[in-house]
Amino acid sequence: MTALPPLPQERRVVTAIPGPKSQELQARRLAAVAAGVGSVLPVFTARASGGIIEDVDGNRLIDFGSGIAVTSVGASAEAVVRRASAQLADFTHTCFMVTPYEGYVEVAEALAELTPGDHAKKSALFNSGAEAVENAVKIARAYTKRQAVVVFDHGYHGRTNLTMALTAKNMPYKHGFGPFAPEVYRVPVAYGYRWPTGPENAGPEAAAQAVDQISKQVGADNVAAIIIEPVLGEGGFIEPAKGFLPAIRKFAADNGIVFVADEIQSGFCRTGQWFACEDEGIVPDLITTAKGIAGGLPLAAVTGRAEIMDAAHAGGLGGTYGGNPVACAGALGSIETMKELDLNARAKHIEAVMKARLTAMAEKYAHNDRFSIGDIRGRGAMIAIELVKDRATKEPHPEATAALAKACHQEGLVVLTCGTYGNVLRFLPPLVIGDDLLNEGLDIIEQAFTSV
Ligand code: PLZ
């Protein structure tokens, strides 16, 4: 292998963004790639490492996106590259369902160790987050012999047919793609910032409404699974108000319903804990993971109580590539890095730096007639600001959000947006990003506030 010299951890803008080479590639892409597949920023990547993405024109962008919360250990973490490369040389694939291999078992063992709860656990591995969620539903239905699945307002679970049904937001995820899978029911979530009677009441009131709707409209006895993201990702980095998750978890336990924590975005050190549900001491029956698990290689998992995981009949779960050996090697490298560098502590440090600076910005730019930061929220390196037209009405401001994101992109900072109303600017830096780049990224955000 010819290893390139390490990528300097410095922002560098040498052309317009996107530059000429990216524009050329974008023209080819538009001719060859389906229009339905979008890109936040049509800057073509040459390489990436730590907190930097280098494009084909030689620009070096600060990465506050991590490929949507994936490259928590960096986009070319040493242990991921080392282990995945060694595995590539040994064999690329046999199919675990044909002749198995140790890496898959090691990943399942690691998941049993790292996920909450000291009960006996088992795992099954898949390729994508959506596939993991689909399989969690299959397993919960096999175990309970029930059909209904309960999900929440602002929830996101994927783009396959069943997971589109589980996802709340129509545009862009579902529009025109129905009919959707049946037996999916949506109930309120404790969105503190927008709860009519205030954030302090959101937890208990939303939980009571959710339980009432499930009981009256579905019937608890018909519910196989309740699926929730402990911090809602695409829906706007919503931390359910305190008390909400424990109340829903208890309702599930009392009624023989499988409680599934979808930790695909929030898991693996992202929020400063191995899993975000630990924050309120929640022990899920099943937990779905993907993204951060494997340092950028495609891997996903369902992990949970052994008796539930074993409810699906022999041969009932699988797929050609699920738990691919190279992806498993990547996961073992990623987990090794998270432990060695204590990336939970690192995520908490990122939260402290970001929240302090964003809070100062919210005050400084509160009194303009264009837009305001209505809310600053999230945990660890999963932080967001919600932008509103004014703080009193809380009217969402998606146009300002898009303009701020664009201004950041122009200066060489990759940021993403999210939220049901498209008015949330979210920050998901790799957990290994240095303080210099972190602060420089925040400077660019602050500058965008004055220029937009
Ligand atoms: N569950 C909680 O965040 C993926 C989606 C980006 P896949 N989120 C990013 C997009 O626009 O497609 C996600 C998630 C949660 C499930 C998924 C789905 O994971 O690996 O994208 O299938």
Short mmCIF file of C-alpha atoms and ligand atoms in Angstrom, two decimals:
data_model
loop_
_atom_site.label_atom_id
_atom_site.label_comp_id
_atom_site.label_asym_id
_atom_site.label_seq_id
_atom_site.Cartn_x
_atom_site.Cartn_y
_atom_site.Cartn_z
CA MET A 1 0.00 0.00 0.00
CA THR A 2 1.18 3.53 -0.78
CA ALA A 3 0.08 5.59 2.17
CA LEU A 4 -0.37 9.31 1.51
CA PRO A 5 1.24 11.74 3.96
CA PRO A 6 -1.12 12.62 6.82
CA LEU A 7 -3.75 15.21 5.95
CA PRO A 8 -2.87 18.52 7.67
CA GLN A 9 -5.58 19.50 10.14
CA GLU A 10 -5.96 22.98 8.69
CA ARG A 11 -8.73 24.70 6.78
CA ARG A 12 -7.64 25.95 3.36
CA VAL A 13 -9.85 27.62 0.77
CA VAL A 14 -8.00 28.01 -2.54
CA THR A 15 -10.87 28.17 -5.06
CA ALA A 16 -14.53 29.09 -5.06
CA ILE A 17 -16.56 26.37 -3.35
CA PRO A 18 -17.34 24.22 -5.28
CA GLY A 19 -14.15 24.66 -7.29
CA PRO A 20 -13.65 23.98 -11.03
CA LYS A 21 -12.79 20.27 -10.68
CA SER A 22 -15.78 19.68 -8.44
CA GLN A 23 -17.98 21.50 -10.93
CA GLU A 24 -16.72 19.30 -13.74
CA LEU A 25 -17.45 16.17 -11.71
CA GLN A 26 -20.83 17.56 -10.75
CA ALA A 27 -21.73 17.94 -14.44
CA ARG A 28 -20.80 14.28 -15.05
CA ARG A 29 -22.70 13.28 -11.93
CA LEU A 30 -25.86 15.10 -13.04
CA ALA A 31 -25.74 13.22 -16.35
CA ALA A 32 -25.10 9.80 -14.78
CA VAL A 33 -26.60 9.75 -11.28
CA ALA A 34 -30.32 9.72 -10.60
CA ALA A 35 -31.72 13.11 -9.66
CA GLY A 36 -33.39 11.69 -6.55
CA VAL A 37 -30.02 11.26 -4.87
CA GLY A 38 -29.00 14.65 -3.53
CA SER A 39 -25.84 16.12 -1.96
CA VAL A 40 -25.66 18.79 0.72
CA LEU A 41 -22.58 20.31 -0.86
CA PRO A 42 -21.40 19.25 -4.37
CA VAL A 43 -17.75 19.35 -3.42
CA PHE A 44 -16.08 16.12 -4.51
CA THR A 45 -13.91 14.48 -1.89
CA ALA A 46 -10.29 13.52 -2.51
CA ARG A 47 -9.51 12.38 1.04
CA ALA A 48 -10.60 12.97 4.61
CA SER A 49 -9.14 12.51 8.04
CA GLY A 50 -9.66 13.83 11.57
CA GLY A 51 -11.71 17.01 11.23
CA ILE A 52 -10.79 17.78 7.59
CA ILE A 53 -12.26 16.87 4.20
CA GLU A 54 -9.97 17.66 1.28
CA ASP A 55 -11.68 18.20 -2.07
CA VAL A 56 -10.46 17.56 -5.61
CA ASP A 57 -9.52 21.25 -6.01
CA GLY A 58 -7.24 21.17 -2.97
CA ASN A 59 -9.62 22.96 -0.60
CA ARG A 60 -9.61 21.67 2.97
CA LEU A 61 -12.99 21.90 4.64
CA ILE A 62 -13.70 21.63 8.35
CA ASP A 63 -16.07 18.72 8.89
CA PHE A 64 -19.04 19.37 11.20
CA GLY A 65 -21.04 16.55 9.60
CA SER A 66 -19.06 13.28 9.89
CA GLY A 67 -20.97 11.94 6.89
CA ILE A 68 -24.18 12.24 8.98
CA ALA A 69 -22.79 11.06 12.33
CA VAL A 70 -20.77 8.17 10.91
CA THR A 71 -17.04 8.93 11.07
CA SER A 72 -16.92 9.60 14.81
CA VAL A 73 -13.37 8.20 14.93
CA GLY A 74 -12.41 10.17 11.80
CA ALA A 75 -12.76 9.19 8.14
CA SER A 76 -9.54 7.19 8.04
CA ALA A 77 -8.90 6.14 11.63
CA GLU A 78 -5.67 4.18 11.95
CA ALA A 79 -7.22 1.14 13.66
CA VAL A 80 -10.13 1.00 11.19
CA VAL A 81 -7.78 1.16 8.19
CA ARG A 82 -5.34 -1.33 9.69
CA ARG A 83 -7.94 -3.93 10.62
CA ALA A 84 -10.10 -3.54 7.51
CA SER A 85 -7.03 -3.68 5.22
CA ALA A 86 -5.78 -6.86 6.88
CA GLN A 87 -9.23 -8.39 6.49
CA LEU A 88 -9.40 -7.36 2.82
CA ALA A 89 -6.17 -9.22 2.19
CA ASP A 90 -7.45 -12.36 3.99
CA PHE A 91 -10.89 -12.56 2.38
CA THR A 92 -13.57 -10.06 1.36
CA HIS A 93 -16.65 -12.21 1.78
CA THR A 94 -17.91 -15.69 2.32
CA CYS A 95 -21.43 -14.83 3.55
CA PHE A 96 -21.94 -15.50 7.25
CA MET A 97 -24.93 -17.68 6.30
CA VAL A 98 -22.65 -19.93 4.22
CA THR A 99 -19.37 -20.24 6.14
CA PRO A 100 -19.10 -17.97 9.20
CA TYR A 101 -16.05 -16.08 10.51
CA GLU A 102 -14.82 -14.78 13.85
CA GLY A 103 -15.17 -11.02 13.20
CA TYR A 104 -18.97 -11.22 13.18
CA VAL A 105 -18.97 -13.05 16.51
CA GLU A 106 -16.50 -10.55 17.99
CA VAL A 107 -18.74 -7.62 16.98
CA ALA A 108 -21.75 -9.36 18.58
CA GLU A 109 -19.71 -9.91 21.75
CA ALA A 110 -18.65 -6.25 21.80
CA LEU A 111 -22.28 -5.12 21.36
CA ALA A 112 -23.36 -7.34 24.28
CA GLU A 113 -20.67 -5.74 26.41
CA LEU A 114 -21.27 -2.11 25.43
CA THR A 115 -25.08 -1.84 25.26
CA PRO A 116 -27.07 -1.05 28.44
CA GLY A 117 -28.25 -3.81 30.78
CA ASP A 118 -26.51 -6.87 32.24
CA HIS A 119 -29.03 -9.44 30.93
CA ALA A 120 -28.03 -12.09 28.36
CA LYS A 121 -27.85 -10.43 24.93
CA LYS A 122 -27.54 -11.51 21.32
CA SER A 123 -27.09 -9.59 18.06
CA ALA A 124 -27.77 -9.92 14.35
CA LEU A 125 -25.79 -7.84 11.85
CA PHE A 126 -27.00 -6.04 8.73
CA ASN A 127 -25.82 -3.41 6.22
CA SER A 128 -27.76 -0.23 6.89
CA GLY A 129 -29.70 1.48 9.61
CA ALA A 130 -33.01 0.99 7.84
CA GLU A 131 -32.33 -2.71 7.53
CA ALA A 132 -31.60 -2.94 11.26
CA VAL A 133 -34.87 -1.20 12.12
CA GLU A 134 -36.81 -3.49 9.76
CA ASN A 135 -35.29 -6.51 11.44
CA ALA A 136 -36.05 -5.18 14.92
CA VAL A 137 -39.71 -5.08 13.86
CA LYS A 138 -39.52 -8.63 12.48
CA ILE A 139 -37.98 -9.88 15.72
CA ALA A 140 -40.47 -8.01 17.94
CA ARG A 141 -43.40 -9.39 15.93
CA ALA A 142 -42.04 -12.94 16.09
CA TYR A 143 -41.54 -12.63 19.86
CA THR A 144 -44.87 -11.00 20.78
CA LYS A 145 -47.05 -12.57 18.06
CA ARG A 146 -48.49 -9.05 17.68
CA GLN A 147 -48.43 -6.70 14.71
CA ALA A 148 -48.73 -3.03 15.62
CA VAL A 149 -45.69 -0.77 15.78
CA VAL A 150 -45.76 2.58 17.59
CA VAL A 151 -43.50 5.46 16.56
CA PHE A 152 -43.35 9.17 17.37
CA ASP A 153 -43.85 12.61 15.87
CA HIS A 154 -40.59 13.87 14.30
CA GLY A 155 -39.16 10.31 14.26
CA TYR A 156 -36.82 9.10 11.51
CA HIS A 157 -36.05 5.45 10.88
CA GLY A 158 -35.07 5.08 7.20
CA ARG A 159 -36.12 5.05 3.56
CA THR A 160 -37.18 1.44 2.86
CA ASN A 161 -40.90 0.75 2.63
CA LEU A 162 -41.46 -0.24 6.26
CA THR A 163 -39.08 2.41 7.60
CA MET A 164 -40.69 5.12 5.43
CA ALA A 165 -43.91 4.21 7.20
CA LEU A 166 -42.10 4.59 10.54
CA THR A 167 -40.59 7.95 9.52
CA ALA A 168 -42.69 11.03 10.29
CA LYS A 169 -41.67 13.59 7.69
CA ASN A 170 -43.23 13.51 4.22
CA MET A 171 -40.79 15.67 2.23
CA PRO A 172 -38.32 14.49 1.05
CA TYR A 173 -38.51 10.97 2.50
CA LYS A 174 -41.98 9.68 1.62
CA HIS A 175 -43.58 12.00 -0.91
CA GLY A 176 -45.12 10.02 -3.77
CA PHE A 177 -43.61 6.72 -2.60
CA GLY A 178 -46.66 5.12 -0.96
CA PRO A 179 -48.54 2.99 -0.22
CA PHE A 180 -46.74 2.42 3.05
CA ALA A 181 -46.62 -0.63 5.32
CA PRO A 182 -49.69 -1.03 7.56
CA GLU A 183 -49.98 -1.33 11.35
CA VAL A 184 -47.80 1.69 12.09
CA TYR A 185 -49.16 4.24 14.60
CA ARG A 186 -47.70 7.64 15.46
CA VAL A 187 -48.03 9.34 18.85
CA PRO A 188 -46.71 12.61 20.38
CA VAL A 189 -43.16 13.09 21.63
CA ALA A 190 -42.01 15.51 24.37
CA TYR A 191 -40.55 18.27 22.17
CA GLY A 192 -39.82 20.68 25.01
CA TYR A 193 -39.17 23.82 22.96
CA ARG A 194 -42.49 23.55 21.12
CA TRP A 195 -44.66 21.97 23.82
CA PRO A 196 -47.72 24.22 24.28
CA THR A 197 -47.58 24.32 28.09
CA GLY A 198 -43.78 24.70 28.27
CA PRO A 199 -40.78 22.41 28.48
CA GLU A 200 -41.23 21.64 32.18
CA ASN A 201 -44.62 20.01 31.45
CA ALA A 202 -43.64 18.33 28.20
CA GLY A 203 -42.30 15.07 29.66
CA PRO A 204 -45.30 13.93 31.69
CA GLU A 205 -47.96 15.48 29.42
CA ALA A 206 -46.59 14.03 26.19
CA ALA A 207 -46.13 10.63 27.84
CA ALA A 208 -49.75 10.68 29.08
CA GLN A 209 -51.02 11.62 25.61
CA ALA A 210 -48.90 8.93 23.95
CA VAL A 211 -50.06 6.25 26.38
CA ASP A 212 -53.69 7.36 26.02
CA GLN A 213 -53.52 7.23 22.23
CA ILE A 214 -51.86 3.83 22.19
CA SER A 215 -54.40 2.44 24.67
CA LYS A 216 -57.47 3.93 23.01
CA GLN A 217 -56.57 3.84 19.32
CA VAL A 218 -54.41 0.73 19.01
CA GLY A 219 -54.83 -1.33 22.17
CA ALA A 220 -51.68 -2.10 24.15
CA ASP A 221 -52.27 -5.84 23.61
CA ASN A 222 -51.86 -5.38 19.88
CA VAL A 223 -48.53 -3.58 20.04
CA ALA A 224 -45.40 -5.57 19.16
CA ALA A 225 -42.91 -2.71 19.48
CA ILE A 226 -42.48 0.91 20.46
CA ILE A 227 -39.55 2.42 18.55
CA ILE A 228 -37.93 5.70 19.55
CA GLU A 229 -34.68 7.57 19.00
CA PRO A 230 -33.43 8.59 22.48
CA VAL A 231 -32.32 11.84 20.83
CA LEU A 232 -34.38 12.38 17.66
CA GLY A 233 -31.94 12.99 14.80
CA GLU A 234 -33.37 14.00 11.43
CA GLY A 235 -36.44 15.39 13.23
CA GLY A 236 -34.33 18.17 14.74
CA PHE A 237 -31.99 16.86 17.46
CA ILE A 238 -34.89 16.75 19.90
CA GLU A 239 -34.02 15.45 23.35
CA PRO A 240 -37.34 14.19 24.71
CA ALA A 241 -38.07 16.23 27.85
CA LYS A 242 -37.05 14.55 31.11
CA GLY A 243 -39.36 11.80 32.29
CA PHE A 244 -40.77 11.03 28.85
CA LEU A 245 -38.50 8.10 27.95
CA PRO A 246 -38.77 6.42 31.38
CA ALA A 247 -42.59 6.69 31.26
CA ILE A 248 -42.79 5.16 27.78
CA ARG A 249 -40.26 2.49 28.70
CA LYS A 250 -42.35 1.56 31.76
CA PHE A 251 -45.56 1.45 29.72
CA ALA A 252 -43.88 -0.97 27.30
CA ALA A 253 -42.66 -3.20 30.13
CA ASP A 254 -46.07 -3.22 31.83
CA ASN A 255 -47.77 -4.28 28.63
CA GLY A 256 -45.42 -6.88 27.15
CA ILE A 257 -44.35 -4.50 24.37
CA VAL A 258 -40.79 -4.69 23.01
CA PHE A 259 -39.10 -1.31 23.64
CA VAL A 260 -36.69 -0.53 20.81
CA ALA A 261 -34.14 2.29 21.11
CA ASP A 262 -33.06 3.42 17.64
CA GLU A 263 -29.51 4.57 18.42
CA ILE A 264 -28.39 4.60 14.80
CA GLN A 265 -27.53 8.31 14.94
CA SER A 266 -27.15 8.85 18.71
CA GLY A 267 -25.12 5.74 19.57
CA PHE A 268 -21.41 4.94 19.88
CA CYS A 269 -20.12 7.89 21.94
CA ARG A 270 -21.90 10.51 19.87
CA THR A 271 -23.73 12.03 22.86
CA GLY A 272 -20.91 11.49 25.36
CA GLN A 273 -22.18 8.07 26.42
CA TRP A 274 -21.94 4.77 24.60
CA PHE A 275 -25.69 5.06 24.02
CA ALA A 276 -27.94 8.08 24.53
CA CYS A 277 -30.62 6.09 26.36
CA GLU A 278 -28.16 5.68 29.28
CA ASP A 279 -28.75 9.35 30.13
CA GLU A 280 -32.01 8.49 31.92
CA GLY A 281 -30.98 4.96 32.82
CA ILE A 282 -33.12 3.34 30.14
CA VAL A 283 -32.44 -0.32 29.37
CA PRO A 284 -34.07 -1.11 26.01
CA ASP A 285 -35.24 -4.59 25.04
CA LEU A 286 -33.71 -4.11 21.59
CA ILE A 287 -31.30 -1.50 20.33
CA THR A 288 -30.55 -0.69 16.70
CA THR A 289 -27.11 0.64 15.75
CA ALA A 290 -25.30 1.59 12.52
CA LYS A 291 -23.39 4.73 11.42
CA GLY A 292 -20.70 5.30 14.11
CA ILE A 293 -20.30 1.57 14.74
CA ALA A 294 -17.82 0.88 11.95
CA GLY A 295 -15.88 4.08 11.19
CA GLY A 296 -17.54 4.53 7.79
CA LEU A 297 -17.90 0.95 6.60
CA PRO A 298 -21.49 -0.23 6.09
CA LEU A 299 -22.59 -2.17 9.13
CA ALA A 300 -25.70 -2.19 11.30
CA ALA A 301 -26.96 -4.31 14.16
CA VAL A 302 -29.93 -5.30 16.25
CA THR A 303 -28.88 -6.19 19.79
CA GLY A 304 -31.13 -7.22 22.63
CA ARG A 305 -32.47 -9.66 25.16
CA ALA A 306 -31.43 -13.16 24.15
CA GLU A 307 -34.96 -14.57 24.48
CA ILE A 308 -36.38 -11.88 22.18
CA MET A 309 -33.53 -12.11 19.65
CA ASP A 310 -33.97 -15.90 19.54
CA ALA A 311 -37.71 -15.69 18.83
CA ALA A 312 -37.23 -15.56 15.05
CA HIS A 313 -37.10 -19.10 13.62
CA ALA A 314 -33.75 -20.53 12.47
CA GLY A 315 -32.97 -19.06 9.05
CA GLY A 316 -35.52 -16.28 9.51
CA LEU A 317 -32.95 -13.46 9.66
CA GLY A 318 -30.06 -12.68 7.36
CA GLY A 319 -28.96 -11.26 4.01
CA THR A 320 -26.04 -11.80 1.67
CA TYR A 321 -23.77 -9.08 3.03
CA GLY A 322 -25.03 -8.63 6.61
CA GLY A 323 -22.00 -8.48 8.91
CA ASN A 324 -19.53 -8.40 6.02
CA PRO A 325 -16.06 -9.34 7.32
CA VAL A 326 -14.38 -6.08 6.21
CA ALA A 327 -17.14 -4.03 7.87
CA CYS A 328 -16.82 -6.11 11.05
CA ALA A 329 -13.05 -5.51 11.09
CA GLY A 330 -13.78 -1.79 10.69
CA ALA A 331 -16.19 -1.94 13.63
CA LEU A 332 -13.62 -3.61 15.85
CA GLY A 333 -11.11 -0.87 14.88
CA SER A 334 -13.69 1.82 15.55
CA ILE A 335 -14.60 0.43 18.99
CA GLU A 336 -10.91 0.03 19.85
CA THR A 337 -10.35 3.71 18.96
CA MET A 338 -13.35 4.88 20.99
CA LYS A 339 -12.03 3.09 24.06
CA GLU A 340 -8.40 4.07 23.60
CA LEU A 341 -9.08 7.76 23.02
CA ASP A 342 -11.99 7.89 25.50
CA LEU A 343 -14.23 9.47 22.89
CA ASN A 344 -17.12 9.78 25.35
CA ALA A 345 -15.06 12.31 27.31
CA ARG A 346 -14.11 13.97 24.06
CA ALA A 347 -17.79 14.29 23.04
CA LYS A 348 -18.59 15.93 26.38
CA HIS A 349 -15.75 18.39 25.86
CA ILE A 350 -17.08 19.25 22.38
CA GLU A 351 -20.51 19.89 23.95
CA ALA A 352 -19.01 22.28 26.52
CA VAL A 353 -17.09 24.25 23.89
CA MET A 354 -19.99 24.42 21.43
CA LYS A 355 -22.75 25.26 23.89
CA ALA A 356 -20.76 28.07 25.51
CA ARG A 357 -20.07 29.72 22.18
CA LEU A 358 -23.55 29.14 20.75
CA THR A 359 -25.16 30.55 23.90
CA ALA A 360 -23.07 33.70 23.55
CA MET A 361 -24.09 33.97 19.87
CA ALA A 362 -27.77 33.48 20.72
CA GLU A 363 -27.61 36.50 23.03
CA LYS A 364 -25.54 38.62 20.70
CA TYR A 365 -27.78 38.06 17.68
CA ALA A 366 -31.14 37.84 19.48
CA HIS A 367 -32.17 41.40 18.77
CA ASN A 368 -32.11 41.63 15.02
CA ASP A 369 -35.17 41.77 12.82
CA ARG A 370 -34.08 38.89 10.61
CA PHE A 371 -33.80 35.72 12.69
CA SER A 372 -32.96 34.42 16.15
CA ILE A 373 -31.60 31.30 17.75
CA GLY A 374 -34.70 30.00 19.50
CA ASP A 375 -33.16 26.94 21.09
CA ILE A 376 -29.73 25.37 21.61
CA ARG A 377 -29.85 21.69 22.37
CA GLY A 378 -28.36 18.24 22.03
CA ARG A 379 -25.69 16.36 23.89
CA GLY A 380 -22.04 15.58 23.29
CA ALA A 381 -21.06 16.10 19.67
CA MET A 382 -24.72 16.05 18.57
CA ILE A 383 -25.57 19.74 18.97
CA ALA A 384 -28.10 21.90 17.14
CA ILE A 385 -29.61 25.36 17.04
CA GLU A 386 -33.23 25.95 16.06
CA LEU A 387 -33.75 29.16 14.07
CA VAL A 388 -36.93 31.19 14.36
CA LYS A 389 -38.29 34.46 12.94
CA ASP A 390 -38.75 35.74 16.46
CA ARG A 391 -38.34 34.23 19.86
CA ALA A 392 -41.87 35.05 21.03
CA THR A 393 -43.81 33.38 18.20
CA LYS A 394 -41.19 30.65 17.58
CA GLU A 395 -42.15 30.74 13.91
CA PRO A 396 -39.63 28.47 12.13
CA HIS A 397 -37.14 30.12 9.78
CA PRO A 398 -36.04 27.53 7.22
CA GLU A 399 -34.82 30.22 4.77
CA ALA A 400 -32.37 31.70 7.29
CA THR A 401 -31.25 28.18 8.19
CA ALA A 402 -30.49 27.35 4.55
CA ALA A 403 -28.73 30.68 4.07
CA LEU A 404 -26.57 30.18 7.17
CA ALA A 405 -25.61 26.68 6.04
CA LYS A 406 -24.69 28.03 2.62
CA ALA A 407 -22.58 30.82 4.11
CA CYS A 408 -20.69 28.23 6.18
CA HIS A 409 -20.13 26.01 3.13
CA GLN A 410 -18.70 28.95 1.19
CA GLU A 411 -16.12 29.50 3.92
CA GLY A 412 -15.12 25.83 3.99
CA LEU A 413 -17.21 24.50 6.87
CA VAL A 414 -19.44 21.48 6.28
CA VAL A 415 -22.65 21.84 8.30
CA LEU A 416 -25.98 20.06 7.89
CA THR A 417 -29.57 21.06 8.49
CA CYS A 418 -32.47 18.99 9.81
CA GLY A 419 -35.82 19.29 11.55
CA THR A 420 -39.45 18.77 10.63
CA TYR A 421 -39.61 22.48 9.73
CA GLY A 422 -36.16 22.55 8.09
CA ASN A 423 -35.04 25.21 10.58
CA VAL A 424 -32.40 23.36 12.56
CA LEU A 425 -28.68 23.76 11.94
CA ARG A 426 -26.94 20.67 13.31
CA PHE A 427 -23.34 20.00 14.21
CA LEU A 428 -21.89 16.49 14.20
CA PRO A 429 -18.11 16.86 14.18
CA PRO A 430 -15.91 13.78 14.29
CA LEU A 431 -15.15 13.17 17.97
CA VAL A 432 -11.42 13.32 17.17
CA ILE A 433 -11.59 16.89 15.86
CA GLY A 434 -9.00 19.20 17.47
CA ASP A 435 -9.96 22.25 19.52
CA ASP A 436 -8.45 24.62 16.96
CA LEU A 437 -10.68 23.36 14.16
CA LEU A 438 -13.68 23.22 16.48
CA ASN A 439 -13.25 26.87 17.40
CA GLU A 440 -12.48 27.91 13.84
CA GLY A 441 -15.72 26.21 12.74
CA LEU A 442 -17.60 28.13 15.41
CA ASP A 443 -15.95 31.37 14.22
CA ILE A 444 -17.29 30.67 10.73
CA ILE A 445 -20.78 30.08 12.12
CA GLU A 446 -20.58 33.36 14.01
CA GLN A 447 -19.38 35.15 10.89
CA ALA A 448 -22.34 33.67 8.98
CA PHE A 449 -24.67 35.24 11.53
CA THR A 450 -23.37 38.68 10.63
CA SER A 451 -23.20 38.12 6.86
CA VAL A 452 -26.62 36.49 6.26
N1 PLZ B 1 -32.54 5.57 12.20
C1 PLZ B 1 -32.17 7.31 13.87
O1 PLZ B 1 -30.65 8.61 11.84
C2 PLZ B 1 -30.21 7.54 9.21
C3 PLZ B 1 -30.45 9.63 6.97
C4 PLZ B 1 -29.98 10.46 5.88
P1 PLZ B 1 -29.55 4.21 7.04
N2 PLZ B 1 -30.13 8.96 9.28
C5 PLZ B 1 -29.55 9.66 8.15
C6 PLZ B 1 -30.89 10.38 4.70
O2 PLZ B 1 -31.37 11.45 4.27
O3 PLZ B 1 -31.10 9.28 4.17
C7 PLZ B 1 -31.02 6.84 10.28
C8 PLZ B 1 -31.20 7.42 11.55
C9 PLZ B 1 -31.97 6.74 12.51
C10 PLZ B 1 -32.37 5.00 11.00
C11 PLZ B 1 -31.61 5.60 10.00
C12 PLZ B 1 -31.45 4.91 8.69
O4 PLZ B 1 -30.13 4.51 8.51
O5 PLZ B 1 -28.20 3.63 7.29
O6 PLZ B 1 -29.52 5.55 6.33
O7 PLZ B 1 -30.49 3.25 6.42
#
